[in-house]
Amino acid sequence: MVDHCAFGWIFSALLAFPIALSLFLSPWRNRRVRGTDSTPRSASVSSSATTNGECRSVDGDADVVIVGAGVAGSALAHTLGKDGRRVHVIERDLTEPDRIVGELLQPGGYLKLIELGLQDCVEEIDAQKVYGYALFKDGKNTRLSYPLENFHSDVSGRSFHNGRFIQRMREKAASLPNVRLEQGTVTSLLEEKGTITGVQYKSKNGEQKTAYAPLTIVCDGCFSNLRRSLCTPMVDVPSYFVGLVLENCQLPYANLGHVVLGDPSPILFYPISSTEIRCLVDVPGQKVPSISNGEMEKYLKTVVAPQVPPQIHDAFIAAIEKGNIRTMPNRSMPAAPQPTPGALLMGDAFNMRHPLTGGGMTVALSDIVVLRNLLKPLKDLNDAPTLCKYLESFYTLRKPVASTINTLAGALYKVFCASPDQARKEMRQACFDYLSLGGIFSNGPVSLLSGLNPRPLSLVLHFFAVAIYGVGRLLLPFPSLKGIWIGARLVYSASGIIFPIIKAEGVRQMFFPATVPAYYRTPPVLNS
């Protein structure tokens, strides 16, 4: 079995490179860049005035205006504030958020948190350490541990209440004297001759106000009403999460996230406090059963409950009967930036992936590290066109981490969903069995999933190793015409899953970033 998988690695490499190269050379890779003067913007952009050709700063003389104070916005405000920038953050609602996602931070994200000096934000919120996953399928299960042997003992995943984590980061950002956190609703971006010069917003008491800065960073989340001004969004909603909280029960394996490969799609369990277990039931498609007329309760009890591990079955039923069932669309959106002088998109406003793998916060924190390092050498941000050209390198430098996590999330979701197609069934079983082999066969994919080793090529090799492993199972001990046919369709199906995702991410930037001119941008000389 191990020899066969080793063969699969070699074969998958030979298979992956020609296809990747053909995608790389294809004409679709060219992206459209918004012109600064001639291209019309959306209605969410208003015109503004400038003084002597420079952006005006009011209400505290900000260097940077940040729209949104979620995970990305709060972490970014603290990071830039710590570097001496004057930051004005405008958030629609500064009360503690109450969400059913954004509750699992992978070890790779925790390392970024340490790098940003924000690791204490997971303290004093009853956060739970997570050391890997337990995978369940058809009555069998396997444990997948994060490869943490070479890291400090404190490094692990963390799971928590999303709102508590965000409030800690907001407090940390607001504690800096040069960071101003204000509650208000941003209604539009302000523009002058193709350059974003700030924002227009309504304050908490309803007063219309403006905030000017040389750089405006939009981090207003998955429901962003400003992203259309700064990118070409292609939002897909493959499924919904139905969220429940199980109380006073124990998962089969302590300190592990639990993934049930259910029918029709995965069911997730992980601790969010010392007494609460988050359950997320994935429901494919654009609609979910109605909560109000009882359809959802019936669906959860009759379809989902029989697939739940017996140790938590009673707690699952109790959570359904208690009510407080919540739903949220699972959105994915490739990063499709239109470099715009004076503005930048970040977080879920800019790039989303299926939340199955819990990679969103890791991508956001990694992006902040990249942006911080790019801005650090710059004392002045007022030359918007030059700064915009320089910051184009951000989109290339972020790709190895972001594209690996994005691609893995999309591919795993499709593999983990049940399907009537025999080839897809074989791929799903092959994935479970491949990960169950342990050693490099589980460590490699888990290190990708956790953000500890975000290498796109490693992802492709493991993905096709799984496919070839599945083909080998069909051909052994003796090949048959049916086995050969299903095996061929399995490889075809695997290619159909992963390559469209890679294409959307951008082959050149994902696999060959050094060939992109922006990769070599050096800091411009901007006068103070």
XYZ file of C-alpha atoms in Angstrom:
528
model
C 0.000 0.000 0.000
C 2.803 2.403 0.888
C 4.753 1.461 -2.266
C 1.724 2.161 -4.342
C 1.294 5.605 -2.805
C 4.954 6.391 -3.435
C 4.361 5.440 -7.063
C 1.305 7.711 -6.965
C 3.478 10.644 -5.949
C 5.740 10.191 -8.983
C 2.848 9.624 -11.352
C 0.905 12.577 -10.024
C 3.906 14.851 -10.504
C 4.188 13.766 -14.131
C 0.467 14.270 -14.535
C 0.227 17.618 -12.790
C 3.084 19.524 -14.422
C 1.958 19.341 -18.095
C -1.560 20.403 -17.166
C -0.307 23.200 -14.940
C 2.034 24.373 -17.709
C -0.763 24.405 -20.268
C -2.898 26.461 -17.915
C 0.035 28.796 -17.329
C 0.396 29.478 -21.057
C -3.317 29.920 -21.717
C -4.673 33.412 -22.446
C -7.186 33.496 -19.595
C -4.507 34.329 -17.060
C -4.425 38.026 -17.960
C -6.253 40.052 -15.365
C -8.016 43.345 -15.895
C -6.617 46.336 -14.043
C -8.891 49.270 -13.404
C -7.754 52.496 -15.005
C -7.445 55.459 -12.682
C -9.342 57.981 -14.791
C -11.435 56.415 -17.538
C -13.045 53.379 -15.896
C -16.382 54.118 -14.208
C -16.687 53.099 -10.568
C -19.701 51.818 -8.716
C -22.157 54.066 -6.938
C -20.403 53.416 -3.649
C -17.628 55.801 -4.680
C -18.071 59.556 -4.320
C -15.801 62.381 -5.411
C -13.770 64.342 -2.871
C -11.534 67.366 -2.746
C -7.802 67.470 -2.188
C -5.548 70.227 -0.967
C -2.396 71.024 -2.992
C -2.633 67.603 -4.644
C -2.334 65.757 -1.323
C -4.963 63.867 0.620
C -6.426 65.813 3.505
C -6.576 64.196 6.912
C -9.225 65.235 9.415
C -10.597 63.830 12.659
C -7.190 62.861 13.955
C -4.878 63.208 10.923
C -4.948 59.540 9.924
C -2.327 57.853 7.772
C -4.656 54.905 7.194
C -8.442 54.536 7.346
C -9.584 50.970 7.973
C -13.185 50.024 7.219
C -14.268 47.211 9.533
C -12.947 45.925 12.851
C -13.386 42.185 12.542
C -10.450 39.797 12.710
C -8.640 41.367 9.745
C -9.442 45.006 10.538
C -8.596 44.808 14.252
C -5.349 42.894 13.701
C -4.339 45.283 10.937
C -5.118 48.372 13.058
C -2.937 47.081 15.898
C -0.133 46.101 13.526
C 0.006 49.437 11.687
C -0.501 51.382 14.904
C 2.406 49.546 16.517
C 4.537 50.590 13.540
C 3.745 54.226 14.265
C 0.954 54.813 11.752
C -2.002 57.001 12.708
C -4.968 54.684 12.157
C -8.686 55.493 12.084
C -10.902 52.390 12.234
C -14.611 52.671 11.435
C -16.754 49.690 12.423
C -20.511 49.368 11.933
C -21.119 47.697 15.305
C -18.594 47.617 18.148
C -20.652 45.313 20.368
C -19.425 41.728 20.647
C -20.151 39.840 17.386
C -22.152 36.620 17.532
C -21.188 34.401 14.591
C -21.122 30.670 13.925
C -17.901 30.714 11.901
C -14.431 32.145 12.485
C -14.104 30.027 15.611
C -11.128 27.834 14.711
C -7.656 29.290 14.256
C -5.221 26.857 12.645
C -1.662 26.512 14.045
C -0.309 28.407 11.029
C -2.641 31.278 11.918
C -1.536 31.157 15.550
C 2.089 31.511 14.398
C 1.070 34.627 12.450
C -0.684 35.897 15.564
C 2.609 35.509 17.456
C 4.457 37.303 14.648
C 2.032 40.223 14.977
C 2.297 40.304 18.773
C -1.365 39.366 19.235
C -1.047 35.902 20.774
C -2.451 37.082 24.105
C -5.791 37.710 22.353
C -6.589 33.985 22.673
C -6.063 34.192 26.435
C -8.815 34.846 28.990
C -11.581 33.876 26.509
C -11.774 30.168 27.483
C -10.123 29.222 24.176
C -9.406 25.527 23.681
C -6.224 24.053 22.244
C -6.693 21.923 19.132
C -4.056 19.400 18.067
C -5.579 17.934 14.918
C -8.648 16.164 13.591
C -10.657 12.991 13.971
C -12.172 11.836 10.691
C -15.304 9.632 10.705
C -16.740 7.621 7.814
C -19.144 4.668 7.752
C -18.496 3.664 11.348
C -14.704 3.932 11.048
C -12.498 6.758 12.254
C -8.910 7.926 12.062
C -6.973 10.581 13.950
C -4.844 13.170 12.142
C -2.415 15.142 14.325
C -0.871 18.472 13.419
C 2.885 17.992 12.807
C 3.990 20.235 15.681
C 7.166 18.403 16.723
C 9.453 21.244 15.613
C 7.463 24.026 17.277
C 7.245 25.461 20.764
C 4.852 23.575 23.060
C 2.389 26.485 23.050
C 1.864 26.236 19.280
C -1.394 24.527 18.356
C -4.744 25.370 16.883
C -7.153 27.433 18.982
C -10.940 27.290 19.029
C -13.096 29.903 20.751
C -16.124 32.151 20.573
C -15.461 34.386 17.572
C -16.899 37.462 19.294
C -14.681 37.119 22.360
C -11.587 36.865 20.156
C -12.540 39.933 18.128
C -13.276 41.999 21.240
C -9.834 41.150 22.621
C -8.203 42.320 19.394
C -10.274 45.495 19.310
C -9.212 46.281 22.878
C -5.590 45.636 21.977
C -5.778 47.934 18.946
C -7.639 50.689 20.810
C -5.041 50.645 23.603
C -2.544 52.269 21.224
C -2.635 56.087 21.404
C -2.401 56.489 17.627
C -5.341 54.139 16.851
C -8.847 55.564 16.899
C -11.719 53.058 16.928
C -15.100 54.573 16.030
C -18.556 53.114 15.520
C -20.059 54.207 12.237
C -21.388 52.933 8.919
C -19.251 53.632 5.858
C -21.531 54.479 2.946
C -19.005 55.193 0.195
C -15.403 55.645 -0.753
C -14.269 59.167 -1.618
C -12.482 59.591 -4.923
C -10.570 62.359 -6.659
C -9.260 61.807 -10.192
C -9.113 58.038 -9.874
C -7.554 58.055 -6.405
C -9.394 56.966 -3.267
C -8.890 59.684 -0.673
C -10.973 58.381 2.228
C -14.529 57.428 3.148
C -17.903 58.929 3.846
C -19.747 57.468 6.815
C -22.583 57.892 9.268
C -21.500 58.182 12.874
C -23.215 56.330 15.710
C -25.605 59.256 16.252
C -26.475 59.468 12.529
C -24.243 62.410 11.629
C -22.768 62.388 8.105
C -18.984 62.547 8.335
C -15.891 62.086 6.190
C -12.507 60.607 7.014
C -9.502 61.267 4.798
C -6.225 59.350 4.599
C -3.534 58.562 2.003
C -4.462 54.862 2.263
C -7.914 53.347 2.804
C -8.070 49.626 3.584
C -11.460 47.936 3.237
C -11.948 44.969 5.609
C -15.720 44.977 5.954
C -16.199 41.223 5.693
C -18.041 38.708 3.556
C -21.082 40.961 3.090
C -18.947 43.922 1.970
C -20.839 46.673 0.180
C -17.609 48.351 -0.970
C -15.785 45.482 -2.696
C -17.343 46.152 -6.106
C -15.489 49.462 -6.185
C -12.119 47.739 -5.822
C -12.400 44.296 -7.430
C -14.470 42.123 -9.732
C -16.262 39.819 -7.278
C -17.261 36.328 -8.388
C -19.016 35.045 -5.270
C -20.153 31.425 -5.195
C -22.387 29.931 -2.486
C -21.940 26.142 -2.713
C -23.681 25.416 0.588
C -24.930 26.678 3.951
C -23.754 25.922 7.463
C -26.397 25.147 10.064
C -24.972 25.999 13.481
C -25.770 24.467 16.875
C -24.067 24.540 20.280
C -23.834 21.256 22.212
C -23.497 21.762 25.943
C -21.913 19.720 28.745
C -20.764 16.797 26.640
C -17.425 15.317 25.605
C -16.218 14.715 22.063
C -14.927 11.190 21.335
C -11.378 12.577 21.176
C -10.316 15.498 23.352
C -8.658 18.546 21.755
C -9.423 17.422 18.205
C -11.761 18.842 15.624
C -14.185 16.160 14.429
C -15.220 15.796 10.785
C -17.967 13.338 9.877
C -18.014 12.474 6.168
C -21.772 12.360 6.173
C -24.455 12.150 3.538
C -24.975 14.487 1.770
C -22.010 16.509 3.092
C -19.649 16.946 6.072
C -20.644 17.598 9.699
C -18.140 19.407 11.932
C -17.688 19.405 15.706
C -15.090 21.324 17.716
C -14.944 22.874 21.210
C -15.441 26.637 21.525
C -15.187 26.743 25.324
C -14.644 24.360 28.206
C -18.382 23.505 28.249
C -19.540 24.063 24.641
C -19.120 22.165 21.382
C -19.821 23.912 18.102
C -21.633 21.781 15.529
C -21.768 22.906 11.911
C -23.928 20.868 9.549
C -23.184 21.524 5.897
C -26.283 21.672 3.679
C -25.399 21.756 -0.048
C -27.178 24.065 -2.444
C -28.750 27.494 -2.349
C -31.584 26.695 0.069
C -31.858 25.245 3.556
C -34.885 23.673 5.235
C -37.071 26.261 6.939
C -36.472 26.780 10.654
C -39.811 28.487 11.263
C -42.073 25.664 10.036
C -40.091 22.840 11.650
C -38.490 21.453 8.476
C -35.004 22.131 9.806
C -35.625 20.302 13.087
C -37.009 17.324 11.167
C -34.036 17.318 8.787
C -31.500 17.440 11.610
C -33.216 14.670 13.571
C -33.936 12.283 10.712
C -31.048 12.849 8.278
C -28.156 14.180 10.349
C -28.586 12.708 13.844
C -28.148 9.049 12.781
C -24.704 9.960 11.402
C -23.488 11.742 14.546
C -20.964 9.832 16.752
C -22.944 8.018 19.494
C -20.974 9.761 22.293
C -22.590 13.110 21.420
C -25.877 11.953 19.879
C -28.034 12.847 22.901
C -26.390 16.274 23.258
C -27.012 16.861 19.533
C -30.733 16.086 19.908
C -30.903 18.296 23.023
C -29.338 21.200 21.106
C -31.927 20.825 18.334
C -34.805 20.839 20.821
C -33.372 23.833 22.645
C -33.638 25.843 19.442
C -31.275 28.686 18.576
C -30.535 26.998 15.247
C -28.689 29.408 12.986
C -27.695 29.356 9.337
C -25.018 31.097 7.307
C -24.118 30.912 3.606
C -20.712 29.425 2.835
C -19.159 31.770 0.315
C -16.099 31.400 -1.831
C -14.589 34.192 -3.893
C -11.195 34.155 -5.625
C -9.068 37.260 -5.181
C -9.647 39.393 -8.274
C -8.010 42.732 -7.463
C -8.152 45.879 -9.536
C -5.209 47.902 -8.192
C -6.634 51.277 -7.203
C -4.524 54.226 -6.007
C -5.246 55.046 -2.392
C -7.121 51.845 -1.517
C -6.662 48.161 -0.737
C -9.023 45.261 -0.032
C -8.307 42.662 2.658
C -9.962 39.863 4.591
C -13.251 38.300 3.514
C -14.113 41.433 1.559
C -11.259 40.491 -0.769
C -10.947 36.699 -0.766
C -13.075 33.860 0.634
C -12.920 30.094 0.605
C -15.249 27.350 1.874
C -14.948 27.413 5.693
C -14.729 23.605 5.958
C -10.992 23.742 6.708
C -11.087 26.803 8.977
C -8.441 28.630 6.956
C -9.971 32.109 6.679
C -8.292 33.714 9.695
C -4.939 32.159 8.768
C -5.112 33.739 5.302
C -6.137 37.121 6.742
C -3.339 37.176 9.344
C -0.787 36.035 6.768
C -1.916 38.843 4.444
C -1.430 41.358 7.263
C 2.144 40.155 7.808
C 2.837 40.596 4.074
C 1.318 44.092 4.005
C 3.101 45.162 7.191
C 6.459 44.152 5.726
C 5.718 46.051 2.513
C 4.676 49.248 4.308
C 7.376 49.208 6.975
C 10.101 50.942 4.884
C 7.716 53.764 3.863
C 7.605 56.874 6.039
C 5.065 58.669 3.869
C 2.075 57.244 1.976
C 0.908 60.331 0.083
C 2.102 59.449 -3.430
C -0.939 57.273 -4.204
C -0.088 56.161 -7.800
C 3.469 55.154 -6.829
C 2.266 53.429 -3.674
C -0.399 51.565 -5.665
C 2.159 50.271 -8.157
C 4.421 49.165 -5.314
C 1.596 47.415 -3.450
C 0.760 45.307 -6.507
C 3.465 43.009 -5.171
C 1.112 42.266 -2.247
C -1.128 40.249 -4.570
C 1.808 38.087 -5.656
C 3.570 37.716 -2.305
C 0.385 36.524 -0.577
C -0.271 33.767 -3.112
C 1.725 30.790 -1.735
C -0.169 30.811 1.565
C -3.555 32.048 0.356
C -3.803 29.936 -2.783
C -2.772 26.741 -1.000
C -5.395 27.165 1.728
C -8.060 28.328 -0.734
C -7.465 25.457 -3.152
C -7.370 22.839 -0.425
C -10.623 24.124 1.090
C -12.467 24.014 -2.226
C -11.054 20.646 -3.269
C -11.611 18.929 0.088
C -15.190 20.131 0.261
C -15.982 18.600 -3.120
C -14.191 15.354 -2.266
C -15.851 15.074 1.152
C -19.386 15.524 -0.204
C -21.344 12.354 -0.975
C -22.102 11.665 -4.631
C -24.068 9.045 -6.576
C -21.211 8.894 -9.091
C -19.094 5.792 -8.488
C -15.845 7.560 -9.390
C -16.531 10.307 -6.817
C -17.414 7.656 -4.218
C -14.080 5.951 -4.856
C -12.240 9.280 -4.570
C -13.911 9.995 -1.228
C -13.021 6.553 0.131
C -9.473 6.833 -1.225
C -9.030 10.157 0.562
C -10.148 8.664 3.890
C -7.923 5.598 3.466
C -4.923 7.641 2.276
C -5.078 9.894 5.320
C -5.486 6.814 7.535
C -2.091 5.511 6.382
C -0.382 7.998 8.704
C 3.213 9.173 8.320
C 3.860 11.441 5.359
C 0.472 10.524 3.909
C -1.355 12.318 6.718
C 1.369 14.748 7.870
C 1.707 16.284 4.405
C -1.986 17.114 3.850
C -2.500 18.155 7.499
C 0.499 20.503 7.367
C -1.089 22.104 4.294
C -4.487 22.308 5.962
C -3.055 23.840 9.130
C -1.087 26.533 7.325
C 2.211 25.160 8.680
C 3.557 24.270 5.235
C 1.576 26.169 2.599
C 3.189 24.895 -0.604
C 0.983 24.745 -3.710
C 3.042 22.055 -5.445
C 2.875 19.808 -2.378
C -0.899 20.231 -2.431
C -1.176 19.129 -6.061
C 1.105 16.145 -5.510
C -0.851 14.910 -2.491
C -4.177 15.444 -4.241
C -3.187 13.322 -7.217
C -1.454 10.792 -5.000
C -4.892 10.263 -3.438
C -6.401 9.845 -6.903
C -3.752 7.339 -8.000
C -4.112 5.519 -4.692
C -7.822 5.209 -5.500
C -7.036 3.886 -8.974
C -4.667 1.305 -7.489
C -7.422 0.059 -5.178
C -9.632 -0.481 -8.209
C -6.994 -2.351 -10.218
C -5.685 -4.656 -7.495
C -5.341 -7.591 -7.225
C -6.442 -8.028 -10.870
C -7.466 -5.255 -13.287
C -10.910 -5.397 -14.838
C -12.492 -3.351 -17.592
C -14.933 -1.870 -15.076
C -12.113 -1.016 -12.661
C -10.057 0.601 -15.416
C -13.066 2.651 -16.554
C -13.931 3.855 -13.052
C -10.252 4.587 -12.375
C -9.988 6.711 -15.515
C -13.105 8.618 -14.504
C -11.694 9.056 -10.988
C -8.560 10.777 -12.326
C -10.702 12.835 -14.698
C -13.007 13.793 -11.821
C -10.037 14.733 -9.614
C -8.680 16.965 -12.384
C -12.126 18.519 -12.770
C -12.162 19.350 -9.067
C -8.747 20.884 -8.545
C -7.765 22.556 -11.808
C -10.710 24.986 -12.055
C -9.868 26.132 -8.515
C -6.189 26.559 -9.441
C -7.205 28.421 -12.586
C -9.314 30.831 -10.529
C -6.418 31.363 -8.093
C -3.944 32.058 -10.921
C -1.423 29.426 -12.014
C 1.421 31.815 -12.648
C 1.207 33.549 -9.276
C 0.486 30.307 -7.444
C 3.292 28.135 -8.845
C 5.693 30.575 -10.492
C 5.507 33.827 -8.478
C 9.123 34.642 -9.284
C 8.108 35.127 -12.942
C 5.710 37.957 -12.012
C 7.426 41.381 -12.280
C 5.635 42.661 -9.153
C 7.472 40.010 -7.121
C 10.642 42.114 -7.361
C 9.184 45.534 -6.498
C 11.424 47.588 -4.225
C 10.094 50.276 -1.884
C 9.595 53.601 -3.689
C 11.345 56.717 -2.431
C 8.404 58.767 -1.117
C 9.176 62.204 0.223
C 8.004 63.064 3.757
